[in-house]
CSV table of C-alpha atoms and ligand atoms in Angstrom, one decimal:
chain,number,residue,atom,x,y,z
A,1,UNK,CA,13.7,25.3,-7.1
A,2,UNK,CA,16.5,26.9,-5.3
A,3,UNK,CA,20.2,25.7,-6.5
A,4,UNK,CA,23.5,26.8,-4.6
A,5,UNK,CA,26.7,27.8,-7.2
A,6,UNK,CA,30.0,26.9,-6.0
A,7,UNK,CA,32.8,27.8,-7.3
A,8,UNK,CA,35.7,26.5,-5.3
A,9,UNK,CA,39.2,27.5,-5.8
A,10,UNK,CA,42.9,26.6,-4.1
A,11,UNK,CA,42.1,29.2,-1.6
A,12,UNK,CA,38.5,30.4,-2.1
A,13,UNK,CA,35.0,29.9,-2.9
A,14,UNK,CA,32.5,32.0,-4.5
A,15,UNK,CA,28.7,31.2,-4.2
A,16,UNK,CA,25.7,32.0,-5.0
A,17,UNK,CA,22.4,31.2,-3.8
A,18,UNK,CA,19.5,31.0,-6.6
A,19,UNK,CA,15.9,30.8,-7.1
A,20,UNK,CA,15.2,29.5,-10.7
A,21,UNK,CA,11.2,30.0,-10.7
A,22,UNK,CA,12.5,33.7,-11.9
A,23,UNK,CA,16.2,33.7,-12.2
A,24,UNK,CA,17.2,35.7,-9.2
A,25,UNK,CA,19.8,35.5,-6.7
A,26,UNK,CA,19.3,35.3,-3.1
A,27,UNK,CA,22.4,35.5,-1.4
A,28,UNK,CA,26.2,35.5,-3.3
A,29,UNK,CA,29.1,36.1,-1.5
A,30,UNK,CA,32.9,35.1,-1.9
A,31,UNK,CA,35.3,33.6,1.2
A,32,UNK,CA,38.8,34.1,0.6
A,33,UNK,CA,42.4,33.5,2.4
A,34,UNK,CA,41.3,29.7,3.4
A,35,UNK,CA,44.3,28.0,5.0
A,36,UNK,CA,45.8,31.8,5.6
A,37,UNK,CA,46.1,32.9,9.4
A,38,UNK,CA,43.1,35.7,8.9
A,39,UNK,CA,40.4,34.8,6.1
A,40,UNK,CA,37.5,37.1,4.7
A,41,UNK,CA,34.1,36.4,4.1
A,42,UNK,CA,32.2,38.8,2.1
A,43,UNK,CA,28.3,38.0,1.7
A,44,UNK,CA,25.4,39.7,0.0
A,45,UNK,CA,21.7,39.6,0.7
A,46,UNK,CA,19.4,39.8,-2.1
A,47,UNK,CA,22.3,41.6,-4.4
A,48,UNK,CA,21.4,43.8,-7.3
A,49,UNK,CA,18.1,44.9,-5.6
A,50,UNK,CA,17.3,47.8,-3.2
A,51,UNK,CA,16.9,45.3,-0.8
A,52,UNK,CA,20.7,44.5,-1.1
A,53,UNK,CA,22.6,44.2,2.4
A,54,UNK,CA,26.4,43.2,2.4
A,55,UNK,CA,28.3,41.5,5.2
A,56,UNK,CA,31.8,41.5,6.0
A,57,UNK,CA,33.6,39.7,8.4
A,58,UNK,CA,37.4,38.5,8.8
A,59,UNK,CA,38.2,35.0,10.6
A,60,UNK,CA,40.2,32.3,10.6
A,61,UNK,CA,38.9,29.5,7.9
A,62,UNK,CA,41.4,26.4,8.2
A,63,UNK,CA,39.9,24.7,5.2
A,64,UNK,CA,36.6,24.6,2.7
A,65,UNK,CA,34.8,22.8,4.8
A,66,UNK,CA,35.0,25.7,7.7
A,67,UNK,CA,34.2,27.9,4.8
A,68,UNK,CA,31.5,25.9,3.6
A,69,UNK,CA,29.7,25.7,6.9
A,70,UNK,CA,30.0,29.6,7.3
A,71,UNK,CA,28.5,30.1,3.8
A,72,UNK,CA,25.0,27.6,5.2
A,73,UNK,CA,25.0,29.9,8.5
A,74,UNK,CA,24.8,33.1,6.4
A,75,UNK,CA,22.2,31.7,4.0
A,76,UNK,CA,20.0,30.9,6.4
A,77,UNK,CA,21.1,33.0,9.6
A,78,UNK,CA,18.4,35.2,11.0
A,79,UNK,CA,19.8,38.6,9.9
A,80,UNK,CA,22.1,37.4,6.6
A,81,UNK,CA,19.9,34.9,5.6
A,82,UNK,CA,17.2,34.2,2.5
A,83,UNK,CA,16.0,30.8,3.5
A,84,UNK,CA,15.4,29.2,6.9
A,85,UNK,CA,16.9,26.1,6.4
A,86,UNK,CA,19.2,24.2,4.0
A,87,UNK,CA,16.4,21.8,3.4
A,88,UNK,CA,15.2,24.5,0.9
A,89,UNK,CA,18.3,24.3,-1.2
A,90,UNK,CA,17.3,21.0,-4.3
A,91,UNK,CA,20.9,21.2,-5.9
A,92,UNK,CA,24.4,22.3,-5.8
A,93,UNK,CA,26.0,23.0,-9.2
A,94,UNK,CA,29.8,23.1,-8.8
A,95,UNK,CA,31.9,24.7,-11.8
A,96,UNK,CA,35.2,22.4,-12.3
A,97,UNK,CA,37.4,23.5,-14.0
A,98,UNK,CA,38.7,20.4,-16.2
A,99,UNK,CA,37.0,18.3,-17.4
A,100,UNK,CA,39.3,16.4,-19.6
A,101,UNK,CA,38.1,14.2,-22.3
A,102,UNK,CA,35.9,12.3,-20.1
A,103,UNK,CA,33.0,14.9,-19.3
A,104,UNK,CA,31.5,16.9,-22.4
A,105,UNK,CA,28.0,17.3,-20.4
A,106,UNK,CA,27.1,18.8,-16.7
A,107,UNK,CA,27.0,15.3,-14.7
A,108,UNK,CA,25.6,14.4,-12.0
A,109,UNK,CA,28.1,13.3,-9.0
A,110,UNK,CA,28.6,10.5,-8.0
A,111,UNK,CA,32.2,8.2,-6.4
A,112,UNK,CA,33.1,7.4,-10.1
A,113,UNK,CA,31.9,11.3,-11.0
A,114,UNK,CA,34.6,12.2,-8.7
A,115,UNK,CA,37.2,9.7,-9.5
A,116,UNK,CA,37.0,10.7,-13.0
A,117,UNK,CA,37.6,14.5,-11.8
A,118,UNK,CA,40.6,13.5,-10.4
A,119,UNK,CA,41.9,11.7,-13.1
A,120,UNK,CA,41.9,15.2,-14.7
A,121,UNK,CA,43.9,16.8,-11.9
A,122,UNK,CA,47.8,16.3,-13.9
A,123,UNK,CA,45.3,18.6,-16.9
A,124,UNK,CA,44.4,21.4,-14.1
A,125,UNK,CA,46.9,21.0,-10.7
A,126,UNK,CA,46.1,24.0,-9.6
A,127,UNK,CA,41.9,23.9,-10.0
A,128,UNK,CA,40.5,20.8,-9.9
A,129,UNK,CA,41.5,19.9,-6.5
A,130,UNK,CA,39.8,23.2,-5.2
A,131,UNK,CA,36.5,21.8,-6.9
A,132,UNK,CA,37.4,18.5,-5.1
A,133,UNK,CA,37.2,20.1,-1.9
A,134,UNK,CA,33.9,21.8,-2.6
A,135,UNK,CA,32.2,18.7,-3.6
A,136,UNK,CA,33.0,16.9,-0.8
A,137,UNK,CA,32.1,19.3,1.8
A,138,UNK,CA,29.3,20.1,0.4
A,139,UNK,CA,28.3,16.1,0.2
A,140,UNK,CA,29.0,16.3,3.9
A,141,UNK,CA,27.5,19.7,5.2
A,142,UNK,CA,24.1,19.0,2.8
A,143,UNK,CA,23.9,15.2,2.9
A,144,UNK,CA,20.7,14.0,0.1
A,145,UNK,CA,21.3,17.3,-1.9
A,146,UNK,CA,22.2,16.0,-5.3
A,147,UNK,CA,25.7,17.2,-6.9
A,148,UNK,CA,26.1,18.5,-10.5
A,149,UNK,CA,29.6,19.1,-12.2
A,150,UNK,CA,29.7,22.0,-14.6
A,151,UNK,CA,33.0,21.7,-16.6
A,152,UNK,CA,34.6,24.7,-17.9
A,153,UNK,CA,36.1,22.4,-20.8
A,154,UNK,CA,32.9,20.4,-21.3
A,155,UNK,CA,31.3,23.1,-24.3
A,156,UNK,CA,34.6,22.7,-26.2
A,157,UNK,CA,34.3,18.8,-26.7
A,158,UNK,CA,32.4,19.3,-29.8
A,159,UNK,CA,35.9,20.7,-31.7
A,160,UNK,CA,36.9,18.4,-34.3
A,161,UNK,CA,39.9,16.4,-34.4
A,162,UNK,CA,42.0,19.0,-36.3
A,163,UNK,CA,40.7,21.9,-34.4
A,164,UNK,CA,42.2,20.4,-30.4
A,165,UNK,CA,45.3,18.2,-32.2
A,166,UNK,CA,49.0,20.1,-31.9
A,167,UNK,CA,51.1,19.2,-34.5
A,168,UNK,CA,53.5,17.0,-32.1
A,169,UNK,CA,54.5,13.7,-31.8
A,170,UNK,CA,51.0,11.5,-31.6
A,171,UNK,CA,52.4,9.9,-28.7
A,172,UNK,CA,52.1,13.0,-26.8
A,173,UNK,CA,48.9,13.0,-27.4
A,174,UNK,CA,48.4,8.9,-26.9
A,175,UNK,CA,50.0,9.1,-23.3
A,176,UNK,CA,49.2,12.5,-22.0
A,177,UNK,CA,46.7,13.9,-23.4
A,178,UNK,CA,48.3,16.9,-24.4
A,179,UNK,CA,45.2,18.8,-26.8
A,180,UNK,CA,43.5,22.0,-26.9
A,181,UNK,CA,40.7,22.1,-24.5
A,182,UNK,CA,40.1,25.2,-23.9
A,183,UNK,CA,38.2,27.1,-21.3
A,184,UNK,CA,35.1,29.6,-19.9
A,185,UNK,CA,32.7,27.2,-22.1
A,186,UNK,CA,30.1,27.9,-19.4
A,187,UNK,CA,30.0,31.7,-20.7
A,188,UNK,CA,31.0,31.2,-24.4
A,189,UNK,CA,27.4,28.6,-24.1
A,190,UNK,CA,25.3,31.3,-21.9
A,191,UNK,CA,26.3,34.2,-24.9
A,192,UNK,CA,25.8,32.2,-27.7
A,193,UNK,CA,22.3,31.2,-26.2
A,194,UNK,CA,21.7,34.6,-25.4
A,195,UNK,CA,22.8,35.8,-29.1
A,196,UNK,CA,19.8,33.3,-30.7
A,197,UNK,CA,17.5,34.5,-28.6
A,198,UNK,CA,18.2,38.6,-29.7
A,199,UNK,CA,18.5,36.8,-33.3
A,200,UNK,CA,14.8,35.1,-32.6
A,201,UNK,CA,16.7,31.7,-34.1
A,202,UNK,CA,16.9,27.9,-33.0
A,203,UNK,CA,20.0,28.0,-30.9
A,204,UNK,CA,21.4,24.8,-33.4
A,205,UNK,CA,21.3,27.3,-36.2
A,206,UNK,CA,23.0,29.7,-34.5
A,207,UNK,CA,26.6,30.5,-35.6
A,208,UNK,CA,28.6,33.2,-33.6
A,209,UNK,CA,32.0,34.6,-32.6
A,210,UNK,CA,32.3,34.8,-28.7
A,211,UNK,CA,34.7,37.2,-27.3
A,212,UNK,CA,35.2,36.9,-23.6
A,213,UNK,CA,37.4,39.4,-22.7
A,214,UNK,CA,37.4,39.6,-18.7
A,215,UNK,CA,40.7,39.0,-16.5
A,216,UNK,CA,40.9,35.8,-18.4
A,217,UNK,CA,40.2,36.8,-22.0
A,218,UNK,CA,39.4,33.5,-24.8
A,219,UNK,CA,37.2,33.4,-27.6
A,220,UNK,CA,35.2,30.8,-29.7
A,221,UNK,CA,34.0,30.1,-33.0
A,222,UNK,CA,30.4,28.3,-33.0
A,223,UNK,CA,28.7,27.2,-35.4
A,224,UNK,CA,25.6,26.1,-35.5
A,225,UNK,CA,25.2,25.7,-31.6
A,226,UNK,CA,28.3,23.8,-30.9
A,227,UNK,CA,32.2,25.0,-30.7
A,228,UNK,CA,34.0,24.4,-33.6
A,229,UNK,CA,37.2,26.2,-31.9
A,230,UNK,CA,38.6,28.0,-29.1
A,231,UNK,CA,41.4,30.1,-28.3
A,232,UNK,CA,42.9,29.0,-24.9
A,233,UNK,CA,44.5,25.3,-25.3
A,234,UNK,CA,46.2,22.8,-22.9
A,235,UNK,CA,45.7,25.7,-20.1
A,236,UNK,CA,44.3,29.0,-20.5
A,237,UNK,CA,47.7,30.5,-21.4
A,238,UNK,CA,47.0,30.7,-24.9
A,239,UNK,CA,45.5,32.7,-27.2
A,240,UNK,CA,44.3,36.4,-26.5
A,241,UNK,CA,46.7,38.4,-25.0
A,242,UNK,CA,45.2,38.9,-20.9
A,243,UNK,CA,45.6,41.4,-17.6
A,244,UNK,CA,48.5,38.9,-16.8
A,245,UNK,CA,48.5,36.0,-19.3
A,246,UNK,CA,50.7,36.4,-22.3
A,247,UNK,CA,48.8,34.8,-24.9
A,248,UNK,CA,50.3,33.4,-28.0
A,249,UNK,CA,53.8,33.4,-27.9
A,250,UNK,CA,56.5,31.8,-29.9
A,251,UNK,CA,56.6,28.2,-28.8
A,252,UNK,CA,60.4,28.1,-28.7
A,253,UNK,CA,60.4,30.8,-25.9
A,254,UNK,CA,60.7,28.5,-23.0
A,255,UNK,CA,64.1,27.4,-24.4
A,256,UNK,CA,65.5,30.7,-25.4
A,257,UNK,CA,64.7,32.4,-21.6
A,258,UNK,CA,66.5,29.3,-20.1
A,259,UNK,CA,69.7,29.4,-22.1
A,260,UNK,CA,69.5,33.6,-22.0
A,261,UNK,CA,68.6,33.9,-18.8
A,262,UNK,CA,69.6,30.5,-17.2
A,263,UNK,CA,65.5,30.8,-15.8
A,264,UNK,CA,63.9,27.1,-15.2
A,265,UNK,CA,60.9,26.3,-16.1
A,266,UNK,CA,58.6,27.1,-13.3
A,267,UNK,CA,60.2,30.5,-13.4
A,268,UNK,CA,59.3,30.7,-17.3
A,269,UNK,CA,55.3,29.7,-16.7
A,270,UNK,CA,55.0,32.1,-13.7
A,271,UNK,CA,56.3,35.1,-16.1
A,272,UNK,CA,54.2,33.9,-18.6
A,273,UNK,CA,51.0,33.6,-16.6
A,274,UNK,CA,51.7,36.5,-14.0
A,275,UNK,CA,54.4,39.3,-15.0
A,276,UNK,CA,52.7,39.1,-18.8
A,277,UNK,CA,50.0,40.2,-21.1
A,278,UNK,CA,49.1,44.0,-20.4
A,279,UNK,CA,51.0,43.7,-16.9
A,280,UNK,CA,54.1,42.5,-18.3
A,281,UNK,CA,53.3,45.4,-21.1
A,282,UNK,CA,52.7,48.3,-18.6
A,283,UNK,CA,52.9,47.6,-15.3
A,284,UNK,CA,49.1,47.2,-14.9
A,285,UNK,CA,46.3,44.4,-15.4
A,286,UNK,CA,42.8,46.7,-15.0
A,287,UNK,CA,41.7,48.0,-18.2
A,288,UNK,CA,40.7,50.8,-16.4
A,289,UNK,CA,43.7,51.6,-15.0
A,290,UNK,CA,45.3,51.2,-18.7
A,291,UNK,CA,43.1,53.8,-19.8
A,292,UNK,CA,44.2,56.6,-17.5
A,293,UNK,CA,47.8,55.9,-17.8
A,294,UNK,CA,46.6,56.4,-21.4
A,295,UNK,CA,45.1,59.7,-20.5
A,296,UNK,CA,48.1,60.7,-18.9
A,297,UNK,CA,50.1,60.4,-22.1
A,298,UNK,CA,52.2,56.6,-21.0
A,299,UNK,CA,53.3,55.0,-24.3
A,300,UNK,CA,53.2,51.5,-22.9
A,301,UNK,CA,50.0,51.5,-21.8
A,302,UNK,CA,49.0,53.1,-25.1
A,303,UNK,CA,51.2,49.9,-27.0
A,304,UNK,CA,49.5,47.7,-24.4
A,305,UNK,CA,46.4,48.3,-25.6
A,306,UNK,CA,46.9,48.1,-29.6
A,307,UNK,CA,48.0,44.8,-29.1
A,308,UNK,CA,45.1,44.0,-26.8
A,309,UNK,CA,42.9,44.8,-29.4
A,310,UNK,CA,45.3,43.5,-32.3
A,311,UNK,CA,44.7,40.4,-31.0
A,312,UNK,CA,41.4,39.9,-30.5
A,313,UNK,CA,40.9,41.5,-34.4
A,314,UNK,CA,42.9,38.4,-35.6
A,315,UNK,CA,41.3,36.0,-33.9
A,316,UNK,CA,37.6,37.0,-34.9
A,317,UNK,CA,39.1,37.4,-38.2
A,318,UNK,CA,40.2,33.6,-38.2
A,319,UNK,CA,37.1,32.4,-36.6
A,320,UNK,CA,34.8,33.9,-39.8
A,321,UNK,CA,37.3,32.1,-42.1
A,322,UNK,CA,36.6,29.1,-40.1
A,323,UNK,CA,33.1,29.4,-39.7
A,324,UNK,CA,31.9,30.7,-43.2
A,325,UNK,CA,29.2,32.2,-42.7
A,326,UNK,CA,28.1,34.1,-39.4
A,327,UNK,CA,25.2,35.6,-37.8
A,328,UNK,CA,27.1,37.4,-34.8
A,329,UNK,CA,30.0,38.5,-32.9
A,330,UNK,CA,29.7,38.9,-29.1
A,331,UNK,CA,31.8,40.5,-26.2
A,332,UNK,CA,31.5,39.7,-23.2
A,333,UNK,CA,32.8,39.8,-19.5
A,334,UNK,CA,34.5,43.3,-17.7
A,335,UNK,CA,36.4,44.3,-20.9
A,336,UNK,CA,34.2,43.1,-23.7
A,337,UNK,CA,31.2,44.6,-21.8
A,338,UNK,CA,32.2,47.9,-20.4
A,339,UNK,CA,35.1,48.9,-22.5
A,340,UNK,CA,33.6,50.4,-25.9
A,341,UNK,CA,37.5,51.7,-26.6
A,342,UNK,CA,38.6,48.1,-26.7
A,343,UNK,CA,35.4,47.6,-28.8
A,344,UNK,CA,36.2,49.8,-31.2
A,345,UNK,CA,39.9,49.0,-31.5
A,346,UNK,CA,38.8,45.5,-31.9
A,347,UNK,CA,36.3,45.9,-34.7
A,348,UNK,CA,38.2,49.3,-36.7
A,349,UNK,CA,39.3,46.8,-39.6
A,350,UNK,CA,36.6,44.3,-39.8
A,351,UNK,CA,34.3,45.5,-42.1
A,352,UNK,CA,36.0,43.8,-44.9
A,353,UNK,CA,34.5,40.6,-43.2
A,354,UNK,CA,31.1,42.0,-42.9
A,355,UNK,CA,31.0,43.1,-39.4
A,356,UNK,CA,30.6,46.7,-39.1
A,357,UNK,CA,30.5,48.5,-35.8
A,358,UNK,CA,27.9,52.0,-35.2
A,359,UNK,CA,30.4,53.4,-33.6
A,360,UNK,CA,27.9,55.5,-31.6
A,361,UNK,CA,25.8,52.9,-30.4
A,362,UNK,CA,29.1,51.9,-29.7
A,363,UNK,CA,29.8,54.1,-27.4
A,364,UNK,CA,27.0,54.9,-25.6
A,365,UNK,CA,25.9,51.2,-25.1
A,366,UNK,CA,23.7,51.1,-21.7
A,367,UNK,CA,25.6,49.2,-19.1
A,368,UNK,CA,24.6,45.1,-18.1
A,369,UNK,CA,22.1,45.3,-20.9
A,370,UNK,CA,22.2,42.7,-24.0
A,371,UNK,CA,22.5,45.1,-26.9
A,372,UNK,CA,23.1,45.5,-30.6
A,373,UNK,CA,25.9,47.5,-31.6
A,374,UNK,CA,26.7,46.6,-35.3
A,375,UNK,CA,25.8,49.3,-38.2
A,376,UNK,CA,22.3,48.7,-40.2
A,377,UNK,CA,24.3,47.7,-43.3
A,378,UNK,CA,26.6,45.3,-41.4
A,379,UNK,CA,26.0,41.6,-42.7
A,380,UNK,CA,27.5,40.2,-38.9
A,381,UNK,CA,25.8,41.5,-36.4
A,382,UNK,CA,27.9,42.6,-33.3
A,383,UNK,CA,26.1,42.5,-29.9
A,384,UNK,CA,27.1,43.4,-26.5
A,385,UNK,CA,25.3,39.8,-24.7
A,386,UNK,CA,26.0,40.6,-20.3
A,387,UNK,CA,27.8,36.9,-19.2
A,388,UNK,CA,26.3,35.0,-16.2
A,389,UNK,CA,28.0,32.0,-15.4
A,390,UNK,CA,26.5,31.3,-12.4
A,391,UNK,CA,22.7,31.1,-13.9
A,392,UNK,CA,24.4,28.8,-17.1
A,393,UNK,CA,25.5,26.7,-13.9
A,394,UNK,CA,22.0,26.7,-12.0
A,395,UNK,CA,20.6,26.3,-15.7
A,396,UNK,CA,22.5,22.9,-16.7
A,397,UNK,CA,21.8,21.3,-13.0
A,398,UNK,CA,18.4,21.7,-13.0
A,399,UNK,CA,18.9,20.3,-16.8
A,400,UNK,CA,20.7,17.4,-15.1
A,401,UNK,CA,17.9,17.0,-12.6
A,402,UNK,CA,15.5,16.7,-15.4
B,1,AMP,P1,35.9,39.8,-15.3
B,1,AMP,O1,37.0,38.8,-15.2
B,1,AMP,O2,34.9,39.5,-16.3
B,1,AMP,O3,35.3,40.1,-13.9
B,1,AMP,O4,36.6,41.1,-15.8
B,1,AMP,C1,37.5,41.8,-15.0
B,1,AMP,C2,38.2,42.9,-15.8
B,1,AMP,O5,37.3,43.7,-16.5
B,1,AMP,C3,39.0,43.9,-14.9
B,1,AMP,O6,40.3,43.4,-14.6
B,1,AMP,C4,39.0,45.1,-15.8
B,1,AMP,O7,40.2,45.0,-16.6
B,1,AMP,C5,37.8,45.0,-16.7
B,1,AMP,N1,36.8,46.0,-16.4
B,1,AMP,C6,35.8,46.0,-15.5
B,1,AMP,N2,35.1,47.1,-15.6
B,1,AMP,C7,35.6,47.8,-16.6
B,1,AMP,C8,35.2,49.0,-17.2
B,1,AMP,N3,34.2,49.8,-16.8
B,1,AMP,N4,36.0,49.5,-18.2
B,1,AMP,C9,37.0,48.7,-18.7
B,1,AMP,N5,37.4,47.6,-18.2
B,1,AMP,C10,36.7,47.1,-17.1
């Protein structure tokens, strides 16, 4: 069974090519700059192994469609390729990105699939209509090959009423829609399956605390294999603080910055969710690159960081008041994977709430490996679980395909 992963932005789409007798990837790639005078394709053959070869190659892609057809002539070109014709491909799994309150499972597409991922578009302007654009090309370029939508939202549909309701006027809520949906459900659902599995338990009696911290950073509180809350909301401004994203802020901030500093309200949301979080802090959005100004001896990188970490403390803290009772906490994505600083920061004060870090497992965790880094006495475990939303993707289509 080989299933292609698209992930289809405004401007982009990232792929990968799978083969789910063992869970390895073929071909990935990403082409970028569609609609922009020069675009960039970048595409890897057999990734990750030492077979890997990578091509690179600038041209102009008009649209996702162009893109699209590129991506089928590197899969299965003579010299780029991994399979000799797109026969071979049984699925496409595209990841959307809203979901709404109409899709809580993968689905299978079909006209009303897509009318219904349209409705969502107001919910997710800027996303939705990329995974639009890769559905339909895709329908065009592989005619026969079934469609599955993945939803980013969909894991988070299982929150109860007073976990996704604002305290605002109902009719907000009646007309609009206007709720906590939160987001990334397709890697808080691969970690928390991944964290049974190192717990040897029956993923429905599995409670955990994910904690994706990546460029987008959100957690989630599960219990007992489905999401009882989330940190991002309406969009994936809220919550944690992010490389760009502010996080929580004081809801009356849109109103102060426009009668202080006659901004409007576009002007607000693009400081919000681009001059913000640890960039708005310190000038920079990489971890890595907070660390060195750290090194060097810069105080807001240094502040940028404690509230970072801060944070994320207060929101695992919240999520084992909410869950009562927990088996795990898990980090996840570039940060939460690689970044044992963060780790520790993130953890220092927890041990009042039974999660206890070994601070030298800690530390000398082995890279892209699931791992346990909690203390022996530590009542929550805390694990290091790699994210792979792609193969969650693949996974649920083939689910879908029965
Ligand atoms: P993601 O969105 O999961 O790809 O994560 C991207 C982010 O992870 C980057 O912006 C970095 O801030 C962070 N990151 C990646 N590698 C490392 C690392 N080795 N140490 C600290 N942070 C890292």
């Amino acid at each position: 069974m080989k299933i292609l992963v698209l992930n289809s932005g405004s401007s982009s789409v990232k792929y990968q090519l799978l083969d789910m007798k063992n869970q390895t990837v073929l071909a990935s790639g990403l082409v970028e700059r569609i609609g922009e005078p020069t675009g960039l394709v970048r595409h890897k053959r057999r990734p990750s192994t030492d077979q890997e070869q990578t091509f690179t190659e600038e041209m102009p892609i008009q649209d996702h469609a162009t893109g699209l057809a590129r991506v089928v002539e590197l899969i299965t070109g003579k010299d780029t390729g991994v399979i000799s014709a797109v026969s071979e491909i049984n699925a496409i799994g595209h990841r959307i990105v809203h979901g709404g309150e109409s899709f809580s499972t993968p689905t299978l597409i079909d006209e009303a699939v897509i009318e219904g991922i349209k409705a969502q578009i107001p919910l997710a302007p800027l996303h939705n209509p990329g995974g639009l654009a890769g559905i339909e090309t895709a329908q065009r370029l592989l005619p026969g090959v079934p469609n599955v939508a993945v939803f980013d939202t969909a894991f988070h549909q299982t929150m109860a009423p007073e976990a996704y309701r604002y305290a605002i006027p109902k009719s907000l809520y009646t007309e609009l829609k206007i709720r906590r949906y939160g987001f990334h459900g397709t890697s808080h659902l691969y970690v928390a399956k991944q964290c049974a599995r190192l717990l040897a338990k029956p993923f429905a009696e599995t409670s955990c605390v994910t904690v994706h911290l990546g460029n987008g950073c959100s957690m989630a509180a599960i219990k007992n294999g489905k999401c009882i809350d989330t940190s991002m909301g309406l969009t994936p401004l809220a919550g944690l603080v992010m490389g760009t994203r502010s996080g929580d802020v004081d809801p009356a901030l849109h109103a102060f910055l426009a009668d202080n500093k006659n901004l409007s309200i576009r002007e607000i949301d693009t400081i919000l969710n681009k001059q913000s979080g640890l960039k708005g802090m310190c000038g920079h959005n990489d971890m890595r690159d907070i660390h060195d100004l750290i090194a060097q001896g810069d105080e807001d990188a240094q502040l940028a960081l404690r509230v970072f970490c801060r944070r994320v403390t207060q929101y695992i803290g919240q999520y084992l008041a909410l869950l009562d009772g927990t088996d795990a906490v898990c980090f996840t994505a570039g940060i939460g994977e690689n970044d044992h600083v963060v780790r520790r920061l993130s953890c220092a004060t927890l041990s009042g709430v039974g999660a206890i870090l070994d601070t030298h497992l800690n530390a000398e965790a082995p890279r892209g490996k699931a791992v346990e880094i909690s203390a022996s006495n530590s009542r929550v475990k805390i694990f290091i679980i790699p994210t792979n939303e792609e193969l969650e993707i693949a996974t649920q289509t083939l689910e879908v395909l029965g």
